[in-house]
Amino acid sequence: MARDKREAQGLDRELEDLSPELRWREWMQRIEAVLFASATPVARDDLARVVGQGAAVDLLIEDLVVDLEGRPYEIAQLGSGWMLRTKAAYAAAIRAAADVSRQTLDLNDFDLAVLAAIAYYQPISRDGLKDIFGKEISRDLIGRLADRDLIGTGPREPRRGAPYTFVTTEAFLAAFGMESLRDLPDQEGLEDAGLAEH
């Protein structure tokens, strides 16, 4: 219904009155505009709603990536979607001139450690986290991670009481610049970075 409503508002997806080159350019600009306006990664199916039926979203994005070379921002594939993000080389300049405090995760070291444990051992319950850390993990901490949409509930454990488990979300992938959980560093990488014991 929402899709029909958008099309009824005058979005000409096919652009048959344009030459093939101009049509392709317009589709690229539409994708760029959608990515620019979105604060979260945009899925392929959503991007396909602004281009013609014969258009390949992946190819449009590839051409857009080339178009954006030399710019201070880039298209990043995060999870199952894409988003525009500023290149890391400009982080200091942005922090110096722009208020980005609402975009920071604002997590302490222990919150990050629990989030990492969830990422590596998901789905995992609070009891599983207690086994890892040797102490009870508070509902408040779980709530902070869930409020930032970094974790969600997973399947219930198949045992008495059927406690909830926790898993990471697409927002987790976006926050840490990962395309999938396969991008998590392995144990050796963590040790090399001094983040895990040998």
mmCIF file with all atom_site columns, C-alpha atoms in Angstrom:
data_model
loop_
_atom_site.group_PDB
_atom_site.id
_atom_site.type_symbol
_atom_site.label_atom_id
_atom_site.label_alt_id
_atom_site.label_comp_id
_atom_site.label_asym_id
_atom_site.label_entity_id
_atom_site.label_seq_id
_atom_site.pdbx_PDB_ins_code
_atom_site.Cartn_x
_atom_site.Cartn_y
_atom_site.Cartn_z
_atom_site.occupancy
_atom_site.B_iso_or_equiv
_atom_site.pdbx_formal_charge
_atom_site.auth_seq_id
_atom_site.auth_comp_id
_atom_site.auth_asym_id
_atom_site.auth_atom_id
_atom_site.pdbx_PDB_model_num
ATOM 1   C CA . MET A 1 1   ? 0.000  0.000   0.000   1.00 0.00 ? 1   MET A CA 1
ATOM 2   C CA . ALA A 1 2   ? 2.772  2.453   0.935   1.00 0.00 ? 2   ALA A CA 1
ATOM 3   C CA . ARG A 1 3   ? 4.568  1.587   -2.299  1.00 0.00 ? 3   ARG A CA 1
ATOM 4   C CA . ASP A 1 4   ? 1.425  2.285   -4.351  1.00 0.00 ? 4   ASP A CA 1
ATOM 5   C CA . LYS A 1 5   ? 0.979  5.567   -2.504  1.00 0.00 ? 5   LYS A CA 1
ATOM 6   C CA . ARG A 1 6   ? 4.541  6.649   -3.354  1.00 0.00 ? 6   ARG A CA 1
ATOM 7   C CA . GLU A 1 7   ? 4.060  5.801   -7.017  1.00 0.00 ? 7   GLU A CA 1
ATOM 8   C CA . ALA A 1 8   ? 0.708  7.609   -7.023  1.00 0.00 ? 8   ALA A CA 1
ATOM 9   C CA . GLN A 1 9   ? 2.497  10.762  -5.863  1.00 0.00 ? 9   GLN A CA 1
ATOM 10  C CA . GLY A 1 10  ? 4.091  11.121  -9.274  1.00 0.00 ? 10  GLY A CA 1
ATOM 11  C CA . LEU A 1 11  ? 7.329  9.128   -9.181  1.00 0.00 ? 11  LEU A CA 1
ATOM 12  C CA . ASP A 1 12  ? 8.067  8.111   -12.752 1.00 0.00 ? 12  ASP A CA 1
ATOM 13  C CA . ARG A 1 13  ? 10.332 5.107   -12.248 1.00 0.00 ? 13  ARG A CA 1
ATOM 14  C CA . GLU A 1 14  ? 10.818 4.160   -15.877 1.00 0.00 ? 14  GLU A CA 1
ATOM 15  C CA . LEU A 1 15  ? 11.724 7.616   -17.290 1.00 0.00 ? 15  LEU A CA 1
ATOM 16  C CA . GLU A 1 16  ? 10.987 6.470   -20.830 1.00 0.00 ? 16  GLU A CA 1
ATOM 17  C CA . ASP A 1 17  ? 11.116 10.032  -22.165 1.00 0.00 ? 17  ASP A CA 1
ATOM 18  C CA . LEU A 1 18  ? 14.859 10.244  -21.391 1.00 0.00 ? 18  LEU A CA 1
ATOM 19  C CA . SER A 1 19  ? 17.742 8.813   -23.385 1.00 0.00 ? 19  SER A CA 1
ATOM 20  C CA . PRO A 1 20  ? 19.352 5.701   -21.852 1.00 0.00 ? 20  PRO A CA 1
ATOM 21  C CA . GLU A 1 21  ? 22.353 7.751   -20.615 1.00 0.00 ? 21  GLU A CA 1
ATOM 22  C CA . LEU A 1 22  ? 20.208 10.432  -18.973 1.00 0.00 ? 22  LEU A CA 1
ATOM 23  C CA . ARG A 1 23  ? 17.890 7.787   -17.509 1.00 0.00 ? 23  ARG A CA 1
ATOM 24  C CA . TRP A 1 24  ? 20.858 5.982   -15.925 1.00 0.00 ? 24  TRP A CA 1
ATOM 25  C CA . ARG A 1 25  ? 22.223 9.291   -14.547 1.00 0.00 ? 25  ARG A CA 1
ATOM 26  C CA . GLU A 1 26  ? 18.820 10.165  -13.047 1.00 0.00 ? 26  GLU A CA 1
ATOM 27  C CA . TRP A 1 27  ? 18.562 6.740   -11.391 1.00 0.00 ? 27  TRP A CA 1
ATOM 28  C CA . MET A 1 28  ? 22.055 7.211   -9.912  1.00 0.00 ? 28  MET A CA 1
ATOM 29  C CA . GLN A 1 29  ? 21.055 10.616  -8.545  1.00 0.00 ? 29  GLN A CA 1
ATOM 30  C CA . ARG A 1 30  ? 17.880 9.200   -7.036  1.00 0.00 ? 30  ARG A CA 1
ATOM 31  C CA . ILE A 1 31  ? 19.871 6.516   -5.235  1.00 0.00 ? 31  ILE A CA 1
ATOM 32  C CA . GLU A 1 32  ? 22.340 9.126   -4.006  1.00 0.00 ? 32  GLU A CA 1
ATOM 33  C CA . ALA A 1 33  ? 19.484 11.318  -2.750  1.00 0.00 ? 33  ALA A CA 1
ATOM 34  C CA . VAL A 1 34  ? 17.872 8.410   -0.879  1.00 0.00 ? 34  VAL A CA 1
ATOM 35  C CA . LEU A 1 35  ? 21.198 7.437   0.721   1.00 0.00 ? 35  LEU A CA 1
ATOM 36  C CA . PHE A 1 36  ? 21.889 11.076  1.617   1.00 0.00 ? 36  PHE A CA 1
ATOM 37  C CA . ALA A 1 37  ? 18.516 11.431  3.336   1.00 0.00 ? 37  ALA A CA 1
ATOM 38  C CA . SER A 1 38  ? 18.695 8.184   5.299   1.00 0.00 ? 38  SER A CA 1
ATOM 39  C CA . ALA A 1 39  ? 20.405 7.886   8.679   1.00 0.00 ? 39  ALA A CA 1
ATOM 40  C CA . THR A 1 40  ? 20.506 4.092   8.378   1.00 0.00 ? 40  THR A CA 1
ATOM 41  C CA . PRO A 1 41  ? 21.562 1.676   5.630   1.00 0.00 ? 41  PRO A CA 1
ATOM 42  C CA . VAL A 1 42  ? 19.022 1.392   2.812   1.00 0.00 ? 42  VAL A CA 1
ATOM 43  C CA . ALA A 1 43  ? 18.241 -2.084  1.498   1.00 0.00 ? 43  ALA A CA 1
ATOM 44  C CA . ARG A 1 44  ? 18.404 -3.055  -2.179  1.00 0.00 ? 44  ARG A CA 1
ATOM 45  C CA . ASP A 1 45  ? 14.611 -3.562  -2.346  1.00 0.00 ? 45  ASP A CA 1
ATOM 46  C CA . ASP A 1 46  ? 14.011 -0.040  -1.067  1.00 0.00 ? 46  ASP A CA 1
ATOM 47  C CA . LEU A 1 47  ? 16.438 1.465   -3.581  1.00 0.00 ? 47  LEU A CA 1
ATOM 48  C CA . ALA A 1 48  ? 14.777 -0.531  -6.365  1.00 0.00 ? 48  ALA A CA 1
ATOM 49  C CA . ARG A 1 49  ? 11.579 1.464   -5.704  1.00 0.00 ? 49  ARG A CA 1
ATOM 50  C CA . VAL A 1 50  ? 13.107 4.622   -7.174  1.00 0.00 ? 50  VAL A CA 1
ATOM 51  C CA . VAL A 1 51  ? 14.521 3.153   -10.394 1.00 0.00 ? 51  VAL A CA 1
ATOM 52  C CA . GLY A 1 52  ? 13.039 1.385   -13.393 1.00 0.00 ? 52  GLY A CA 1
ATOM 53  C CA . GLN A 1 53  ? 12.280 -2.311  -13.434 1.00 0.00 ? 53  GLN A CA 1
ATOM 54  C CA . GLY A 1 54  ? 15.187 -3.125  -15.734 1.00 0.00 ? 54  GLY A CA 1
ATOM 55  C CA . ALA A 1 55  ? 17.746 -1.227  -13.661 1.00 0.00 ? 55  ALA A CA 1
ATOM 56  C CA . ALA A 1 56  ? 20.332 -3.163  -11.651 1.00 0.00 ? 56  ALA A CA 1
ATOM 57  C CA . VAL A 1 57  ? 20.741 -1.445  -8.283  1.00 0.00 ? 57  VAL A CA 1
ATOM 58  C CA . ASP A 1 58  ? 24.190 -3.005  -7.762  1.00 0.00 ? 58  ASP A CA 1
ATOM 59  C CA . LEU A 1 59  ? 25.456 -1.587  -11.070 1.00 0.00 ? 59  LEU A CA 1
ATOM 60  C CA . LEU A 1 60  ? 23.977 1.836   -10.333 1.00 0.00 ? 60  LEU A CA 1
ATOM 61  C CA . ILE A 1 61  ? 25.757 1.833   -6.974  1.00 0.00 ? 61  ILE A CA 1
ATOM 62  C CA . GLU A 1 62  ? 29.044 0.764   -8.593  1.00 0.00 ? 62  GLU A CA 1
ATOM 63  C CA . ASP A 1 63  ? 28.799 3.709   -10.989 1.00 0.00 ? 63  ASP A CA 1
ATOM 64  C CA . LEU A 1 64  ? 27.880 6.034   -8.128  1.00 0.00 ? 64  LEU A CA 1
ATOM 65  C CA . VAL A 1 65  ? 30.942 4.867   -6.156  1.00 0.00 ? 65  VAL A CA 1
ATOM 66  C CA . VAL A 1 66  ? 33.122 5.858   -9.132  1.00 0.00 ? 66  VAL A CA 1
ATOM 67  C CA . ASP A 1 67  ? 31.277 9.192   -9.390  1.00 0.00 ? 67  ASP A CA 1
ATOM 68  C CA . LEU A 1 68  ? 32.003 9.965   -5.737  1.00 0.00 ? 68  LEU A CA 1
ATOM 69  C CA . GLU A 1 69  ? 35.754 9.301   -5.926  1.00 0.00 ? 69  GLU A CA 1
ATOM 70  C CA . GLY A 1 70  ? 37.648 12.296  -4.602  1.00 0.00 ? 70  GLY A CA 1
ATOM 71  C CA . ARG A 1 71  ? 34.726 13.408  -2.419  1.00 0.00 ? 71  ARG A CA 1
ATOM 72  C CA . PRO A 1 72  ? 34.976 13.479  1.403   1.00 0.00 ? 72  PRO A CA 1
ATOM 73  C CA . TYR A 1 73  ? 32.216 10.887  1.671   1.00 0.00 ? 73  TYR A CA 1
ATOM 74  C CA . GLU A 1 74  ? 31.627 7.439   0.205   1.00 0.00 ? 74  GLU A CA 1
ATOM 75  C CA . ILE A 1 75  ? 29.016 4.750   -0.208  1.00 0.00 ? 75  ILE A CA 1
ATOM 76  C CA . ALA A 1 76  ? 29.485 1.916   2.247   1.00 0.00 ? 76  ALA A CA 1
ATOM 77  C CA . GLN A 1 77  ? 27.730 -1.430  2.219   1.00 0.00 ? 77  GLN A CA 1
ATOM 78  C CA . LEU A 1 78  ? 26.719 -2.167  5.798   1.00 0.00 ? 78  LEU A CA 1
ATOM 79  C CA . GLY A 1 79  ? 24.715 -5.244  6.568   1.00 0.00 ? 79  GLY A CA 1
ATOM 80  C CA . SER A 1 80  ? 22.150 -5.755  3.852   1.00 0.00 ? 80  SER A CA 1
ATOM 81  C CA . GLY A 1 81  ? 22.073 -2.131  2.711   1.00 0.00 ? 81  GLY A CA 1
ATOM 82  C CA . TRP A 1 82  ? 24.100 0.901   1.731   1.00 0.00 ? 82  TRP A CA 1
ATOM 83  C CA . MET A 1 83  ? 24.615 4.325   3.216   1.00 0.00 ? 83  MET A CA 1
ATOM 84  C CA . LEU A 1 84  ? 26.641 7.453   2.647   1.00 0.00 ? 84  LEU A CA 1
ATOM 85  C CA . ARG A 1 85  ? 29.310 8.058   5.258   1.00 0.00 ? 85  ARG A CA 1
ATOM 86  C CA . THR A 1 86  ? 32.139 10.478  5.694   1.00 0.00 ? 86  THR A CA 1
ATOM 87  C CA . LYS A 1 87  ? 35.600 9.103   5.038   1.00 0.00 ? 87  LYS A CA 1
ATOM 88  C CA . ALA A 1 88  ? 37.615 8.449   8.204   1.00 0.00 ? 88  ALA A CA 1
ATOM 89  C CA . ALA A 1 89  ? 40.270 10.968  7.143   1.00 0.00 ? 89  ALA A CA 1
ATOM 90  C CA . TYR A 1 90  ? 37.773 13.786  7.874   1.00 0.00 ? 90  TYR A CA 1
ATOM 91  C CA . ALA A 1 91  ? 36.717 12.641  11.370  1.00 0.00 ? 91  ALA A CA 1
ATOM 92  C CA . ALA A 1 92  ? 38.846 15.208  13.235  1.00 0.00 ? 92  ALA A CA 1
ATOM 93  C CA . ALA A 1 93  ? 37.577 18.080  11.092  1.00 0.00 ? 93  ALA A CA 1
ATOM 94  C CA . ILE A 1 94  ? 33.972 17.033  11.659  1.00 0.00 ? 94  ILE A CA 1
ATOM 95  C CA . ARG A 1 95  ? 34.430 16.729  15.427  1.00 0.00 ? 95  ARG A CA 1
ATOM 96  C CA . ALA A 1 96  ? 36.075 20.180  15.493  1.00 0.00 ? 96  ALA A CA 1
ATOM 97  C CA . ALA A 1 97  ? 33.288 21.956  13.636  1.00 0.00 ? 97  ALA A CA 1
ATOM 98  C CA . ALA A 1 98  ? 30.050 19.975  13.909  1.00 0.00 ? 98  ALA A CA 1
ATOM 99  C CA . ASP A 1 99  ? 27.890 18.759  16.778  1.00 0.00 ? 99  ASP A CA 1
ATOM 100 C CA . VAL A 1 100 ? 27.966 14.988  16.331  1.00 0.00 ? 100 VAL A CA 1
ATOM 101 C CA . SER A 1 101 ? 27.394 14.128  19.995  1.00 0.00 ? 101 SER A CA 1
ATOM 102 C CA . ARG A 1 102 ? 24.036 12.488  19.241  1.00 0.00 ? 102 ARG A CA 1
ATOM 103 C CA . GLN A 1 103 ? 25.775 10.136  16.819  1.00 0.00 ? 103 GLN A CA 1
ATOM 104 C CA . THR A 1 104 ? 28.297 8.764   19.309  1.00 0.00 ? 104 THR A CA 1
ATOM 105 C CA . LEU A 1 105 ? 27.593 5.460   21.020  1.00 0.00 ? 105 LEU A CA 1
ATOM 106 C CA . ASP A 1 106 ? 28.532 6.826   24.461  1.00 0.00 ? 106 ASP A CA 1
ATOM 107 C CA . LEU A 1 107 ? 29.300 3.401   25.919  1.00 0.00 ? 107 LEU A CA 1
ATOM 108 C CA . ASN A 1 108 ? 31.765 2.665   28.692  1.00 0.00 ? 108 ASN A CA 1
ATOM 109 C CA . ASP A 1 109 ? 34.420 -0.049  28.416  1.00 0.00 ? 109 ASP A CA 1
ATOM 110 C CA . PHE A 1 110 ? 32.333 -2.698  30.160  1.00 0.00 ? 110 PHE A CA 1
ATOM 111 C CA . ASP A 1 111 ? 29.295 -1.955  27.945  1.00 0.00 ? 111 ASP A CA 1
ATOM 112 C CA . LEU A 1 112 ? 31.552 -2.431  24.908  1.00 0.00 ? 112 LEU A CA 1
ATOM 113 C CA . ALA A 1 113 ? 32.935 -5.674  26.336  1.00 0.00 ? 113 ALA A CA 1
ATOM 114 C CA . VAL A 1 114 ? 29.412 -7.043  26.812  1.00 0.00 ? 114 VAL A CA 1
ATOM 115 C CA . LEU A 1 115 ? 28.467 -5.917  23.310  1.00 0.00 ? 115 LEU A CA 1
ATOM 116 C CA . ALA A 1 116 ? 31.550 -7.692  21.931  1.00 0.00 ? 116 ALA A CA 1
ATOM 117 C CA . ALA A 1 117 ? 30.633 -10.872 23.828  1.00 0.00 ? 117 ALA A CA 1
ATOM 118 C CA . ILE A 1 118 ? 27.134 -10.754 22.363  1.00 0.00 ? 118 ILE A CA 1
ATOM 119 C CA . ALA A 1 119 ? 28.589 -10.230 18.872  1.00 0.00 ? 119 ALA A CA 1
ATOM 120 C CA . TYR A 1 120 ? 30.964 -13.181 19.165  1.00 0.00 ? 120 TYR A CA 1
ATOM 121 C CA . TYR A 1 121 ? 28.732 -15.648 21.040  1.00 0.00 ? 121 TYR A CA 1
ATOM 122 C CA . GLN A 1 122 ? 25.254 -14.808 19.770  1.00 0.00 ? 122 GLN A CA 1
ATOM 123 C CA . PRO A 1 123 ? 22.633 -15.869 20.431  1.00 0.00 ? 123 PRO A CA 1
ATOM 124 C CA . ILE A 1 124 ? 23.538 -15.616 24.111  1.00 0.00 ? 124 ILE A CA 1
ATOM 125 C CA . SER A 1 125 ? 21.471 -15.158 27.262  1.00 0.00 ? 125 SER A CA 1
ATOM 126 C CA . ARG A 1 126 ? 22.276 -13.089 30.348  1.00 0.00 ? 126 ARG A CA 1
ATOM 127 C CA . ASP A 1 127 ? 23.296 -16.368 32.026  1.00 0.00 ? 127 ASP A CA 1
ATOM 128 C CA . GLY A 1 128 ? 25.751 -17.013 29.188  1.00 0.00 ? 128 GLY A CA 1
ATOM 129 C CA . LEU A 1 129 ? 27.158 -13.521 29.639  1.00 0.00 ? 129 LEU A CA 1
ATOM 130 C CA . LYS A 1 130 ? 27.432 -14.156 33.382  1.00 0.00 ? 130 LYS A CA 1
ATOM 131 C CA . ASP A 1 131 ? 29.526 -17.252 32.622  1.00 0.00 ? 131 ASP A CA 1
ATOM 132 C CA . ILE A 1 132 ? 31.876 -15.149 30.481  1.00 0.00 ? 132 ILE A CA 1
ATOM 133 C CA . PHE A 1 133 ? 32.252 -12.196 32.860  1.00 0.00 ? 133 PHE A CA 1
ATOM 134 C CA . GLY A 1 134 ? 31.872 -13.979 36.190  1.00 0.00 ? 134 GLY A CA 1
ATOM 135 C CA . LYS A 1 135 ? 29.167 -11.602 37.338  1.00 0.00 ? 135 LYS A CA 1
ATOM 136 C CA . GLU A 1 136 ? 25.522 -10.773 36.705  1.00 0.00 ? 136 GLU A CA 1
ATOM 137 C CA . ILE A 1 137 ? 24.908 -8.540  33.674  1.00 0.00 ? 137 ILE A CA 1
ATOM 138 C CA . SER A 1 138 ? 22.297 -5.954  34.602  1.00 0.00 ? 138 SER A CA 1
ATOM 139 C CA . ARG A 1 139 ? 19.067 -5.432  32.748  1.00 0.00 ? 139 ARG A CA 1
ATOM 140 C CA . ASP A 1 140 ? 20.007 -1.739  32.605  1.00 0.00 ? 140 ASP A CA 1
ATOM 141 C CA . LEU A 1 141 ? 23.144 -2.523  30.593  1.00 0.00 ? 141 LEU A CA 1
ATOM 142 C CA . ILE A 1 142 ? 21.159 -4.747  28.224  1.00 0.00 ? 142 ILE A CA 1
ATOM 143 C CA . GLY A 1 143 ? 18.595 -1.943  28.001  1.00 0.00 ? 143 GLY A CA 1
ATOM 144 C CA . ARG A 1 144 ? 21.258 0.637   27.069  1.00 0.00 ? 144 ARG A CA 1
ATOM 145 C CA . LEU A 1 145 ? 22.495 -1.568  24.238  1.00 0.00 ? 145 LEU A CA 1
ATOM 146 C CA . ALA A 1 146 ? 18.934 -2.249  23.072  1.00 0.00 ? 146 ALA A CA 1
ATOM 147 C CA . ASP A 1 147 ? 17.982 1.470   23.280  1.00 0.00 ? 147 ASP A CA 1
ATOM 148 C CA . ARG A 1 148 ? 20.818 2.242   20.870  1.00 0.00 ? 148 ARG A CA 1
ATOM 149 C CA . ASP A 1 149 ? 19.497 -0.568  18.633  1.00 0.00 ? 149 ASP A CA 1
ATOM 150 C CA . LEU A 1 150 ? 22.845 -2.376  18.846  1.00 0.00 ? 150 LEU A CA 1
ATOM 151 C CA . ILE A 1 151 ? 21.226 -5.596  20.093  1.00 0.00 ? 151 ILE A CA 1
ATOM 152 C CA . GLY A 1 152 ? 17.846 -7.249  19.820  1.00 0.00 ? 152 GLY A CA 1
ATOM 153 C CA . THR A 1 153 ? 16.247 -10.358 21.216  1.00 0.00 ? 153 THR A CA 1
ATOM 154 C CA . GLY A 1 154 ? 17.123 -13.680 19.682  1.00 0.00 ? 154 GLY A CA 1
ATOM 155 C CA . PRO A 1 155 ? 15.500 -17.078 20.094  1.00 0.00 ? 155 PRO A CA 1
ATOM 156 C CA . ARG A 1 156 ? 14.626 -18.247 23.572  1.00 0.00 ? 156 ARG A CA 1
ATOM 157 C CA . GLU A 1 157 ? 16.957 -20.788 25.111  1.00 0.00 ? 157 GLU A CA 1
ATOM 158 C CA . PRO A 1 158 ? 15.521 -24.326 25.062  1.00 0.00 ? 158 PRO A CA 1
ATOM 159 C CA . ARG A 1 159 ? 15.644 -24.826 28.820  1.00 0.00 ? 159 ARG A CA 1
ATOM 160 C CA . ARG A 1 160 ? 13.499 -24.262 31.867  1.00 0.00 ? 160 ARG A CA 1
ATOM 161 C CA . GLY A 1 161 ? 12.195 -20.718 31.954  1.00 0.00 ? 161 GLY A CA 1
ATOM 162 C CA . ALA A 1 162 ? 13.178 -20.243 28.300  1.00 0.00 ? 162 ALA A CA 1
ATOM 163 C CA . PRO A 1 163 ? 15.246 -17.084 28.851  1.00 0.00 ? 163 PRO A CA 1
ATOM 164 C CA . TYR A 1 164 ? 15.686 -14.653 25.997  1.00 0.00 ? 164 TYR A CA 1
ATOM 165 C CA . THR A 1 165 ? 18.922 -14.563 24.107  1.00 0.00 ? 165 THR A CA 1
ATOM 166 C CA . PHE A 1 166 ? 20.475 -11.496 22.534  1.00 0.00 ? 166 PHE A CA 1
ATOM 167 C CA . VAL A 1 167 ? 21.856 -10.898 19.051  1.00 0.00 ? 167 VAL A CA 1
ATOM 168 C CA . THR A 1 168 ? 23.398 -7.932  17.283  1.00 0.00 ? 168 THR A CA 1
ATOM 169 C CA . THR A 1 169 ? 21.425 -5.846  14.783  1.00 0.00 ? 169 THR A CA 1
ATOM 170 C CA . GLU A 1 170 ? 21.944 -4.147  11.433  1.00 0.00 ? 170 GLU A CA 1
ATOM 171 C CA . ALA A 1 171 ? 22.533 -0.934  13.417  1.00 0.00 ? 171 ALA A CA 1
ATOM 172 C CA . PHE A 1 172 ? 25.431 -2.689  15.187  1.00 0.00 ? 172 PHE A CA 1
ATOM 173 C CA . LEU A 1 173 ? 26.989 -3.479  11.804  1.00 0.00 ? 173 LEU A CA 1
ATOM 174 C CA . ALA A 1 174 ? 26.499 0.117   10.661  1.00 0.00 ? 174 ALA A CA 1
ATOM 175 C CA . ALA A 1 175 ? 27.905 1.581   13.891  1.00 0.00 ? 175 ALA A CA 1
ATOM 176 C CA . PHE A 1 176 ? 31.108 -0.419  13.514  1.00 0.00 ? 176 PHE A CA 1
ATOM 177 C CA . GLY A 1 177 ? 31.365 -0.157  9.721   1.00 0.00 ? 177 GLY A CA 1
ATOM 178 C CA . MET A 1 178 ? 30.878 -3.849  9.001   1.00 0.00 ? 178 MET A CA 1
ATOM 179 C CA . GLU A 1 179 ? 29.110 -5.481  6.098   1.00 0.00 ? 179 GLU A CA 1
ATOM 180 C CA . SER A 1 180 ? 28.453 -8.679  8.060   1.00 0.00 ? 180 SER A CA 1
ATOM 181 C CA . LEU A 1 181 ? 29.523 -10.486 11.226  1.00 0.00 ? 181 LEU A CA 1
ATOM 182 C CA . ARG A 1 182 ? 32.248 -12.154 9.159   1.00 0.00 ? 182 ARG A CA 1
ATOM 183 C CA . ASP A 1 183 ? 34.025 -8.787  9.416   1.00 0.00 ? 183 ASP A CA 1
ATOM 184 C CA . LEU A 1 184 ? 34.510 -9.225  13.176  1.00 0.00 ? 184 LEU A CA 1
ATOM 185 C CA . PRO A 1 185 ? 38.205 -9.637  13.941  1.00 0.00 ? 185 PRO A CA 1
ATOM 186 C CA . ASP A 1 186 ? 39.275 -13.187 14.768  1.00 0.00 ? 186 ASP A CA 1
ATOM 187 C CA . GLN A 1 187 ? 40.950 -14.064 18.076  1.00 0.00 ? 187 GLN A CA 1
ATOM 188 C CA . GLU A 1 188 ? 44.424 -13.585 16.588  1.00 0.00 ? 188 GLU A CA 1
ATOM 189 C CA . GLY A 1 189 ? 43.478 -10.127 15.302  1.00 0.00 ? 189 GLY A CA 1
ATOM 190 C CA . LEU A 1 190 ? 42.189 -9.158  18.741  1.00 0.00 ? 190 LEU A CA 1
ATOM 191 C CA . GLU A 1 191 ? 45.406 -10.361 20.362  1.00 0.00 ? 191 GLU A CA 1
ATOM 192 C CA . ASP A 1 192 ? 47.509 -8.430  17.854  1.00 0.00 ? 192 ASP A CA 1
ATOM 193 C CA . ALA A 1 193 ? 45.531 -5.286  18.689  1.00 0.00 ? 193 ALA A CA 1
ATOM 194 C CA . GLY A 1 194 ? 46.069 -5.895  22.419  1.00 0.00 ? 194 GLY A CA 1
ATOM 195 C CA . LEU A 1 195 ? 42.346 -6.387  23.007  1.00 0.00 ? 195 LEU A CA 1
ATOM 196 C CA . ALA A 1 196 ? 42.481 -10.013 24.099  1.00 0.00 ? 196 ALA A CA 1
ATOM 197 C CA . GLU A 1 197 ? 44.741 -12.145 26.211  1.00 0.00 ? 197 GLU A CA 1
ATOM 198 C CA . HIS A 1 198 ? 47.154 -14.548 24.509  1.00 0.00 ? 198 HIS A CA 1
#
